[in-house]
Amino acid sequence: MINPQQHILHRGITSIQGPLVFVRNAEGVGLYDRVEVLVKDGGESRIGRIVSITGEHIVVEVFQGTEGLSLGESRLRLLSEPILLDVGPGMLGRVYDGIGRPIDGGPRIAAHERLRIDGEAINPIRREVPSEFIETGISAIDAMNSLVRGQKLPIFSGSGLSHDRLASNIARFARLRGAKEQEFAVVFAAIGVTFETAEHFRREMDEYGAMERIALFLNLASDAGAERLLTPRVALTTAEYLAYEEGRHVLVILTDVTNYCEALREVSSSHGEVPSRKGYPGYMYSDLATIYERAGRIKGRQGSITQVPILSMPNDDITHPIPDLSGYITEGQIVLDRDLERRGVFPSIELLPCLSRLMNEGIGKDMTHADHPAFAQQLYSSYAQAHQLQLLSSVVGEEGLTANDRRLLRFGERMEREFIHQGNERRTLEETFDIGWSLLSSLPDETLVRLSDSQIGEHVAPRRDV
Amino acid sequence: MTARAEVFWINGPVLKARPEGNFQMKEAVVVGEDRLTAEVIRLDVDSITVQVFEDTTSLKPGVLIEGSGLPLAVDLGPGMVGRMFDGIQRPLETIASRQGDFVHAGVDIPNLDREQAWPFQPEVAEGDEVRSGQRLGVVQETPSLANRILAPRDVEGGRVTWIAPAGEYRLDQPIARIRSEQGECEVAMLRRWPIRIPRPVKQRLTPEQPLLTGQRVIDTLYTISKGGAGAMPGGFGTGKTVLQQTLAKWCDADIIIYIGCGERGNEMASVLEEFPKLEDPRTGRRLMERTVLIANTSNMPVAAREASIYTGITIGEYYRDQGYDVALFADSISRWAEALREISGRLEELPAEEGYPAYLPSRLAEFFERAGRVTTLAGMESSLTVMGTVSPPGGDFSEPVTAHSRRYVKSFMALDRTRAQARFYPAIHPLLSYSEYVENSARWWQQRGGGVRWAEQRAQILELIQEQARLEKMVKIVGRDALPASQRLILVNAEVMVEALLRQSAFSETDRYCSPDKQIAMLRTVGDFIARAEQVVKDGIDPDALLALPVTRRIRRMGEDIPNEKPELFDELAHDLDTAFAALVPATQAATE
């Protein structure tokens, strides 16, 4: 616990600018060390950290806002340690605020250990390549963009799309194939989302009796902006404890990463840093990486951390810096589409821009099905052609298409209605395969170039109408 | 006396300190009791600025910086191949054994193991005259790689006064003594070299041979030469990393340096898992026995990311100097440039384009120029090929890193999102990419194929692709059915050619590596198809009917269906092609019969 000898009470605040407090230099404090800000004697205390040391000044970033602070009355307690989180048994089934303090009226977490919330990079040599297929029960993911344990696979969405429902379905449905009830846990971090969104997720989990496997971290839209920089880190530190100490397989849902990036931009601009694209700081890639890269498996350790971050693309623009930089770090992405949503397709997953980079590690012989890779390739290839033809037919009309093209067009429509669309039903992988092969059987052999003759013979030909 | 300095300013990985004594630019220094590695990047009258290659969390003002008097350097010697190092060449395995599963700051270990003994086989005798860069002996570093221990640079014209007998020696033990005009010097296997300074060569040559990659779209269309430089830009999800790894696996270099610069930890883990299992198709040895890995994942310290590509290329030059053909893959150059930008921002330098420092282009040039075919100091011919991926924000090729890289590379492989979305890999866009090494390759393929008209066939393919793009625009307006048969034929030919030749699955065991003979056979088969198709369409066959032929389907799948070892299947395919096309009966004729 905190050793009172270790900290220094400091009175010399010289300036307050936005979330930053400048104080005269002090001995013995280090970069990123934790700071407690006392608004006034005996008053509330807020949390901050030292972000730079300039010779004359120490610059402190205050995570819960600087409202009410004053040069004369406020004081800082400089602690020579980084921001730590108490972790211990009984962290599941609880609700915490955005910096990890229980807010459900329950007891404090009996600290078993105190962990740095920044985490540290996993030594690449100690990483286990993620390869265990997770059946999410969602066809567009399981068959086409398979998720494996230890992967980070974000959902790229937009305001008003059904990403929350998709995420809670994944949390409810996900299981390993052929395994019994797992040591499975969900860490849900609400970053600057509305109370309604957070409450909806909580209620949904409660309804399915899943609450005791969940740790909820809530930084709501009404909470301080800069605190959002801590929420994902606190949540991931908890996840690391659950995974690596308690041996659980943890699914981490972070929503919404866009709010996190906005907070990062706000703090960066108050530092007067040179902005990069759209005003976001140049180090946003590295900063996001310190969050996303905490997914993974470690050799010789039981548990795993799988991340499904949700981010809303500003203006549905996938080239916006937030989805763009995320896509460069994460191992693929699931992209939702407004047009599909409008047409009542749920989940409204737009297949073409989706990708799972680790898919090939987890599918195929002995894992899902020997023909799974070719199956996914063929569906993708045919669906991409159908997509092209859709654009084409909107210009030249269906009459301008050949008979084969019209068949492909039908196939594309059925993909959306029958394969991608599944409502709130959970589908087994076998059910998904069955639907997919049936759809492919509506196409002639000559267009199924990604399938071998034997694959056609085994799966496609028997499903053809005689 | 070594210079010292006291830290008073800390901003992320950048520190300022008040110096006592003399520091020099780019000098390697250590910071504090934890002995963090750092480098001097700016000197002022009363302060020095350093960048730290490790995590600076909890670093306090007042800690001392100690100078070394030497520039930042790496160890060169046996023991690098098959290993993974961080951005400043510290072995990640040793770090793991000291620190566990996570990397913390402050691990003070030598880059190459000083304890391990290596079997040295001398190749000179006492009294022999030696020249700089000449072989003194050899160490079998891995079963497929002989590390040639060379005479150092400054012994030209000297004589061997002592050479160690065959036996096991540690890296820092002397293995020879050489007397030259400079006096007598002791030579060990271990050498140090500053990473930012290119190693000397006798002469630079222009590239001649192609670097064969086993990837048809590269070997045939956008070839790269041994000693050349190439860039591979593409938005996220276009398959840069998979393609880069595929090249690292199957290209015909002797040594591979693979740098994961600011990329994913899981990717490095999968390289580590996969390479030891894969076999080099030429030597039959494990791929890991020729590979050196450098990893600075995206969450590892940013300054070390900046250094990682120099560390990698210095190791590459070391093996090049031994007479090997080395290929270096850097994934990704953009992350390196961003690291440069971050440090520059913390120094409050005036930004140029997109916040990058104004010296970005000159640094890029310096890096790519270290590629080349050379005559080594001892007169051997060897090469260092450099391939870098570029990750343009939003997939926009006009951004500074892509735009400037283009100025210094001669092979440009633009990756295309639309292809990747249709799972058409490698997603190299044939119209946006180019290579200035085609003539080199043409010569090689011509000789190899016994007079195959390689250049002509390549030109024919490019023309077909160009025509296809033009016609597809027309199709978008009038529909495919409105085109005359001759134009629909071009679309059919292009479709078959693209699918048959340019698509190649990195995950298919049959197709992930395509031998030169198989490439020649496939090129010939496609050429046959096109020639026959032109003939039958002239005779009145509907071009779209050709797509429905089973033999066409076989041609489109021949990469996956026909293994490298069974060239006779291509003859069979050619025969079946003849038969199938001969059996075609024009629709008009069929009606009259």
PDB file of C-alpha atoms in Angstrom, chain A residues 49-250:
ATOM      1  CA  ARG A  49       0.212  12.024 -13.598  1.00  0.00           C
ATOM      2  CA  ILE A  50       3.418  13.785 -14.510  1.00  0.00           C
ATOM      3  CA  VAL A  51       3.681  14.099 -18.275  1.00  0.00           C
ATOM      4  CA  SER A  52       6.844  16.114 -18.597  1.00  0.00           C
ATOM      5  CA  ILE A  53       9.588  17.693 -16.584  1.00  0.00           C
ATOM      6  CA  THR A  54      11.117  20.840 -18.009  1.00  0.00           C
ATOM      7  CA  GLY A  55      13.745  22.064 -15.603  1.00  0.00           C
ATOM      8  CA  GLU A  56      11.632  24.820 -14.088  1.00  0.00           C
ATOM      9  CA  HIS A  57       8.335  22.992 -14.118  1.00  0.00           C
ATOM     10  CA  ILE A  58       6.636  19.708 -13.658  1.00  0.00           C
ATOM     11  CA  VAL A  59       3.619  19.318 -15.898  1.00  0.00           C
ATOM     12  CA  VAL A  60       0.766  17.322 -14.416  1.00  0.00           C
ATOM     13  CA  GLU A  61      -2.146  16.016 -16.428  1.00  0.00           C
ATOM     14  CA  VAL A  62      -5.284  15.844 -14.260  1.00  0.00           C
ATOM     15  CA  PHE A  63      -7.652  13.126 -15.416  1.00  0.00           C
ATOM     16  CA  GLN A  64     -10.790  14.370 -13.732  1.00  0.00           C
ATOM     17  CA  GLY A  65     -10.720  17.963 -14.888  1.00  0.00           C
ATOM     18  CA  THR A  66      -9.277  21.052 -13.294  1.00  0.00           C
ATOM     19  CA  GLU A  67     -12.567  22.762 -12.434  1.00  0.00           C
ATOM     20  CA  GLY A  68     -12.414  24.302  -8.976  1.00  0.00           C
ATOM     21  CA  LEU A  69      -8.623  24.082  -8.654  1.00  0.00           C
ATOM     22  CA  SER A  70      -6.884  27.245  -7.536  1.00  0.00           C
ATOM     23  CA  LEU A  71      -3.288  28.415  -7.410  1.00  0.00           C
ATOM     24  CA  GLY A  72      -3.494  29.296  -3.762  1.00  0.00           C
ATOM     25  CA  GLU A  73      -5.517  26.551  -2.167  1.00  0.00           C
ATOM     26  CA  SER A  74      -4.978  23.399  -4.197  1.00  0.00           C
ATOM     27  CA  ARG A  75      -2.105  21.101  -3.408  1.00  0.00           C
ATOM     28  CA  LEU A  76      -0.463  18.163  -5.061  1.00  0.00           C
ATOM     29  CA  ARG A  77       0.694  14.977  -3.520  1.00  0.00           C
ATOM     30  CA  LEU A  78       3.525  13.675  -5.682  1.00  0.00           C
ATOM     31  CA  LEU A  79       3.893   9.926  -5.344  1.00  0.00           C
ATOM     32  CA  SER A  80       6.979   8.277  -6.661  1.00  0.00           C
ATOM     33  CA  GLU A  81       5.194   5.448  -8.367  1.00  0.00           C
ATOM     34  CA  PRO A  82       3.263   5.041 -11.589  1.00  0.00           C
ATOM     35  CA  ILE A  83      -0.534   4.727 -11.590  1.00  0.00           C
ATOM     36  CA  LEU A  84      -1.347   1.308 -10.197  1.00  0.00           C
ATOM     37  CA  LEU A  85      -4.486  -0.756  -9.959  1.00  0.00           C
ATOM     38  CA  ASP A  86      -5.385  -3.042  -7.076  1.00  0.00           C
ATOM     39  CA  VAL A  87      -6.264  -6.442  -8.433  1.00  0.00           C
ATOM     40  CA  GLY A  88      -7.361  -9.557  -6.627  1.00  0.00           C
ATOM     41  CA  PRO A  89      -9.943 -12.324  -6.474  1.00  0.00           C
ATOM     42  CA  GLY A  90     -13.563 -11.301  -6.831  1.00  0.00           C
ATOM     43  CA  MET A  91     -13.127  -8.765  -9.614  1.00  0.00           C
ATOM     44  CA  LEU A  92     -15.823 -10.325 -11.743  1.00  0.00           C
ATOM     45  CA  GLY A  93     -19.499  -9.535 -11.320  1.00  0.00           C
ATOM     46  CA  ARG A  94     -18.653  -5.983 -10.329  1.00  0.00           C
ATOM     47  CA  VAL A  95     -19.164  -2.491 -11.684  1.00  0.00           C
ATOM     48  CA  TYR A  96     -16.369   0.098 -11.543  1.00  0.00           C
ATOM     49  CA  ASP A  97     -15.955   3.694 -12.535  1.00  0.00           C
ATOM     50  CA  GLY A  98     -13.602   4.773 -15.291  1.00  0.00           C
ATOM     51  CA  ILE A  99     -10.529   4.595 -13.069  1.00  0.00           C
ATOM     52  CA  GLY A 100     -11.334   1.266 -11.486  1.00  0.00           C
ATOM     53  CA  ARG A 101     -13.107   2.159  -8.215  1.00  0.00           C
ATOM     54  CA  PRO A 102     -16.124  -0.037  -7.437  1.00  0.00           C
ATOM     55  CA  ILE A 103     -19.382   1.901  -7.775  1.00  0.00           C
ATOM     56  CA  ASP A 104     -21.862  -0.891  -7.208  1.00  0.00           C
ATOM     57  CA  GLY A 105     -21.997  -0.479  -3.448  1.00  0.00           C
ATOM     58  CA  GLY A 106     -19.979  -3.644  -2.938  1.00  0.00           C
ATOM     59  CA  PRO A 107     -16.754  -3.981  -0.966  1.00  0.00           C
ATOM     60  CA  ARG A 108     -13.353  -2.766  -2.164  1.00  0.00           C
ATOM     61  CA  ILE A 109     -11.226  -5.235  -4.041  1.00  0.00           C
ATOM     62  CA  ALA A 110      -8.886  -6.924  -1.590  1.00  0.00           C
ATOM     63  CA  ALA A 111      -5.602  -6.152  -3.306  1.00  0.00           C
ATOM     64  CA  HIS A 112      -3.683  -9.252  -4.117  1.00  0.00           C
ATOM     65  CA  GLU A 113      -1.292  -7.339  -6.267  1.00  0.00           C
ATOM     66  CA  ARG A 114      -0.879  -3.804  -7.591  1.00  0.00           C
ATOM     67  CA  LEU A 115      -0.292  -3.629 -11.308  1.00  0.00           C
ATOM     68  CA  ARG A 116       0.868  -0.770 -13.524  1.00  0.00           C
ATOM     69  CA  ILE A 117      -2.089   0.243 -15.635  1.00  0.00           C
ATOM     70  CA  ASP A 118       0.153   1.109 -18.582  1.00  0.00           C
ATOM     71  CA  GLY A 119       1.101  -2.510 -18.849  1.00  0.00           C
ATOM     72  CA  GLU A 120       4.333  -3.537 -20.499  1.00  0.00           C
ATOM     73  CA  ALA A 121       5.032  -4.912 -23.931  1.00  0.00           C
ATOM     74  CA  ILE A 122       4.855  -8.679 -24.183  1.00  0.00           C
ATOM     75  CA  ASN A 123       8.223  -9.951 -25.329  1.00  0.00           C
ATOM     76  CA  PRO A 124       7.432 -11.165 -28.878  1.00  0.00           C
ATOM     77  CA  ILE A 125       9.441 -14.283 -28.222  1.00  0.00           C
ATOM     78  CA  ARG A 126       7.102 -15.218 -25.370  1.00  0.00           C
ATOM     79  CA  ARG A 127       3.935 -14.797 -27.420  1.00  0.00           C
ATOM     80  CA  GLU A 128       1.952 -17.846 -28.373  1.00  0.00           C
ATOM     81  CA  VAL A 129       0.523 -17.522 -31.870  1.00  0.00           C
ATOM     82  CA  PRO A 130      -3.261 -17.281 -31.435  1.00  0.00           C
ATOM     83  CA  SER A 131      -4.840 -20.272 -33.124  1.00  0.00           C
ATOM     84  CA  GLU A 132      -7.848 -21.453 -31.156  1.00  0.00           C
ATOM     85  CA  PHE A 133     -10.988 -20.848 -33.145  1.00  0.00           C
ATOM     86  CA  ILE A 134     -13.755 -19.072 -31.244  1.00  0.00           C
ATOM     87  CA  GLU A 135     -17.240 -19.839 -32.469  1.00  0.00           C
ATOM     88  CA  THR A 136     -19.054 -16.530 -32.131  1.00  0.00           C
ATOM     89  CA  GLY A 137     -22.289 -17.915 -33.534  1.00  0.00           C
ATOM     90  CA  ILE A 138     -22.249 -15.246 -36.232  1.00  0.00           C
ATOM     91  CA  SER A 139     -21.884 -16.535 -39.792  1.00  0.00           C
ATOM     92  CA  ALA A 140     -20.160 -13.498 -41.265  1.00  0.00           C
ATOM     93  CA  ILE A 141     -17.495 -13.794 -38.587  1.00  0.00           C
ATOM     94  CA  ASP A 142     -17.145 -17.542 -38.063  1.00  0.00           C
ATOM     95  CA  ALA A 143     -16.995 -18.567 -41.687  1.00  0.00           C
ATOM     96  CA  MET A 144     -15.559 -15.489 -43.321  1.00  0.00           C
ATOM     97  CA  ASN A 145     -13.500 -13.586 -40.739  1.00  0.00           C
ATOM     98  CA  SER A 146     -12.829 -16.095 -38.017  1.00  0.00           C
ATOM     99  CA  LEU A 147     -11.873 -14.893 -34.577  1.00  0.00           C
ATOM    100  CA  VAL A 148      -9.220 -16.739 -32.583  1.00  0.00           C
ATOM    101  CA  ARG A 149      -8.258 -16.526 -28.941  1.00  0.00           C
ATOM    102  CA  GLY A 150      -5.766 -13.756 -28.332  1.00  0.00           C
ATOM    103  CA  GLN A 151      -6.761 -11.772 -31.403  1.00  0.00           C
ATOM    104  CA  LYS A 152      -7.770  -8.124 -31.517  1.00  0.00           C
ATOM    105  CA  LEU A 153     -10.643  -7.719 -33.942  1.00  0.00           C
ATOM    106  CA  PRO A 154     -12.412  -4.364 -33.825  1.00  0.00           C
ATOM    107  CA  ILE A 155     -15.878  -3.512 -35.050  1.00  0.00           C
ATOM    108  CA  PHE A 156     -15.795  -0.452 -37.285  1.00  0.00           C
ATOM    109  CA  SER A 157     -19.190   1.100 -37.019  1.00  0.00           C
ATOM    110  CA  GLY A 158     -21.005   4.389 -37.267  1.00  0.00           C
ATOM    111  CA  SER A 159     -23.312   6.370 -35.071  1.00  0.00           C
ATOM    112  CA  GLY A 160     -26.709   4.761 -34.860  1.00  0.00           C
ATOM    113  CA  LEU A 161     -25.622   1.349 -36.137  1.00  0.00           C
ATOM    114  CA  SER A 162     -26.209  -1.828 -34.176  1.00  0.00           C
ATOM    115  CA  HIS A 163     -22.640  -2.434 -32.980  1.00  0.00           C
ATOM    116  CA  ASP A 164     -23.709  -2.674 -29.335  1.00  0.00           C
ATOM    117  CA  ARG A 165     -26.147  -5.442 -30.093  1.00  0.00           C
ATOM    118  CA  LEU A 166     -23.515  -7.260 -32.131  1.00  0.00           C
ATOM    119  CA  ALA A 167     -20.961  -6.949 -29.338  1.00  0.00           C
ATOM    120  CA  SER A 168     -23.326  -8.222 -26.681  1.00  0.00           C
ATOM    121  CA  ASN A 169     -24.325 -11.114 -28.948  1.00  0.00           C
ATOM    122  CA  ILE A 170     -20.660 -12.019 -29.361  1.00  0.00           C
ATOM    123  CA  ALA A 171     -20.181 -11.831 -25.608  1.00  0.00           C
ATOM    124  CA  ARG A 172     -23.162 -14.122 -25.065  1.00  0.00           C
ATOM    125  CA  PHE A 173     -22.586 -16.565 -27.903  1.00  0.00           C
ATOM    126  CA  ALA A 174     -18.820 -17.010 -27.987  1.00  0.00           C
ATOM    127  CA  ARG A 175     -17.433 -20.410 -27.090  1.00  0.00           C
ATOM    128  CA  LEU A 176     -14.690 -22.780 -28.113  1.00  0.00           C
ATOM    129  CA  ARG A 177     -15.845 -25.600 -30.334  1.00  0.00           C
ATOM    130  CA  GLY A 178     -16.181 -28.935 -28.654  1.00  0.00           C
ATOM    131  CA  ALA A 179     -15.290 -27.516 -25.255  1.00  0.00           C
ATOM    132  CA  LYS A 180     -17.551 -27.445 -22.241  1.00  0.00           C
ATOM    133  CA  GLU A 181     -18.270 -24.358 -20.133  1.00  0.00           C
ATOM    134  CA  GLN A 182     -15.024 -22.416 -20.169  1.00  0.00           C
ATOM    135  CA  GLU A 183     -13.179 -20.285 -17.702  1.00  0.00           C
ATOM    136  CA  PHE A 184     -14.545 -17.466 -19.708  1.00  0.00           C
ATOM    137  CA  ALA A 185     -14.839 -13.841 -18.627  1.00  0.00           C
ATOM    138  CA  VAL A 186     -15.874 -10.549 -20.197  1.00  0.00           C
ATOM    139  CA  VAL A 187     -14.345  -7.189 -19.388  1.00  0.00           C
ATOM    140  CA  PHE A 188     -16.490  -4.388 -20.717  1.00  0.00           C
ATOM    141  CA  ALA A 189     -15.084  -0.871 -20.788  1.00  0.00           C
ATOM    142  CA  ALA A 190     -17.486   1.930 -21.604  1.00  0.00           C
ATOM    143  CA  ILE A 191     -15.394   4.872 -22.769  1.00  0.00           C
ATOM    144  CA  GLY A 192     -17.422   8.064 -22.988  1.00  0.00           C
ATOM    145  CA  VAL A 193     -20.628   6.313 -24.022  1.00  0.00           C
ATOM    146  CA  THR A 194     -24.083   7.284 -22.832  1.00  0.00           C
ATOM    147  CA  PHE A 195     -25.570   5.875 -19.660  1.00  0.00           C
ATOM    148  CA  GLU A 196     -28.169   4.159 -21.794  1.00  0.00           C
ATOM    149  CA  THR A 197     -25.631   2.198 -23.806  1.00  0.00           C
ATOM    150  CA  ALA A 198     -23.823   1.006 -20.714  1.00  0.00           C
ATOM    151  CA  GLU A 199     -27.030   0.171 -18.905  1.00  0.00           C
ATOM    152  CA  HIS A 200     -28.353  -1.680 -21.916  1.00  0.00           C
ATOM    153  CA  PHE A 201     -25.301  -3.901 -22.029  1.00  0.00           C
ATOM    154  CA  ARG A 202     -25.476  -4.550 -18.299  1.00  0.00           C
ATOM    155  CA  ARG A 203     -29.153  -5.459 -18.470  1.00  0.00           C
ATOM    156  CA  GLU A 204     -28.623  -7.696 -21.457  1.00  0.00           C
ATOM    157  CA  MET A 205     -25.901  -9.632 -19.657  1.00  0.00           C
ATOM    158  CA  ASP A 206     -27.986  -9.811 -16.513  1.00  0.00           C
ATOM    159  CA  GLU A 207     -30.899 -11.200 -18.444  1.00  0.00           C
ATOM    160  CA  TYR A 208     -28.812 -14.069 -19.715  1.00  0.00           C
ATOM    161  CA  GLY A 209     -27.403 -14.699 -16.269  1.00  0.00           C
ATOM    162  CA  ALA A 210     -23.928 -13.775 -17.410  1.00  0.00           C
ATOM    163  CA  MET A 211     -23.283 -10.955 -14.951  1.00  0.00           C
ATOM    164  CA  GLU A 212     -21.077 -12.970 -12.633  1.00  0.00           C
ATOM    165  CA  ARG A 213     -18.582 -13.464 -15.445  1.00  0.00           C
ATOM    166  CA  ILE A 214     -18.343  -9.771 -16.230  1.00  0.00           C
ATOM    167  CA  ALA A 215     -16.396  -6.772 -14.994  1.00  0.00           C
ATOM    168  CA  LEU A 216     -17.877  -3.468 -16.135  1.00  0.00           C
ATOM    169  CA  PHE A 217     -15.866  -0.249 -16.269  1.00  0.00           C
ATOM    170  CA  LEU A 218     -17.892   2.857 -16.863  1.00  0.00           C
ATOM    171  CA  ASN A 219     -16.611   6.166 -18.041  1.00  0.00           C
ATOM    172  CA  LEU A 220     -19.813   7.763 -19.209  1.00  0.00           C
ATOM    173  CA  ALA A 221     -20.218  10.624 -21.621  1.00  0.00           C
ATOM    174  CA  SER A 222     -20.831  12.894 -18.658  1.00  0.00           C
ATOM    175  CA  ASP A 223     -17.560  11.931 -16.938  1.00  0.00           C
ATOM    176  CA  ALA A 224     -14.346  13.878 -17.348  1.00  0.00           C
ATOM    177  CA  GLY A 225     -12.841  13.609 -20.818  1.00  0.00           C
ATOM    178  CA  ALA A 226      -9.237  13.037 -19.814  1.00  0.00           C
ATOM    179  CA  GLU A 227     -10.304  10.136 -17.594  1.00  0.00           C
ATOM    180  CA  ARG A 228     -11.031   8.264 -20.811  1.00  0.00           C
ATOM    181  CA  LEU A 229      -7.289   7.870 -21.249  1.00  0.00           C
ATOM    182  CA  LEU A 230      -7.272   5.649 -18.168  1.00  0.00           C
ATOM    183  CA  THR A 231     -10.409   3.574 -18.654  1.00  0.00           C
ATOM    184  CA  PRO A 232      -9.158   1.145 -21.329  1.00  0.00           C
ATOM    185  CA  ARG A 233      -5.885   0.738 -19.447  1.00  0.00           C
ATOM    186  CA  VAL A 234      -7.605  -0.027 -16.173  1.00  0.00           C
ATOM    187  CA  ALA A 235      -9.889  -2.492 -17.929  1.00  0.00           C
ATOM    188  CA  LEU A 236      -6.988  -4.210 -19.673  1.00  0.00           C
ATOM    189  CA  THR A 237      -4.990  -4.419 -16.469  1.00  0.00           C
ATOM    190  CA  THR A 238      -7.951  -6.205 -14.919  1.00  0.00           C
ATOM    191  CA  ALA A 239      -8.143  -8.446 -17.971  1.00  0.00           C
ATOM    192  CA  GLU A 240      -4.438  -9.275 -17.659  1.00  0.00           C
ATOM    193  CA  TYR A 241      -4.937 -10.240 -14.037  1.00  0.00           C
ATOM    194  CA  LEU A 242      -7.932 -12.418 -14.920  1.00  0.00           C
ATOM    195  CA  ALA A 243      -6.098 -14.016 -17.837  1.00  0.00           C
ATOM    196  CA  TYR A 244      -2.583 -14.500 -16.606  1.00  0.00           C
ATOM    197  CA  GLU A 245      -3.115 -14.910 -12.861  1.00  0.00           C
ATOM    198  CA  GLU A 246      -6.521 -16.567 -12.731  1.00  0.00           C
ATOM    199  CA  GLY A 247      -6.114 -18.425 -16.022  1.00  0.00           C
ATOM    200  CA  ARG A 248      -9.312 -17.244 -17.659  1.00  0.00           C
ATOM    201  CA  HIS A 249     -10.050 -16.598 -21.275  1.00  0.00           C
ATOM    202  CA  VAL A 250     -11.040 -12.967 -21.298  1.00  0.00           C
TER     203      VAL A 250
END
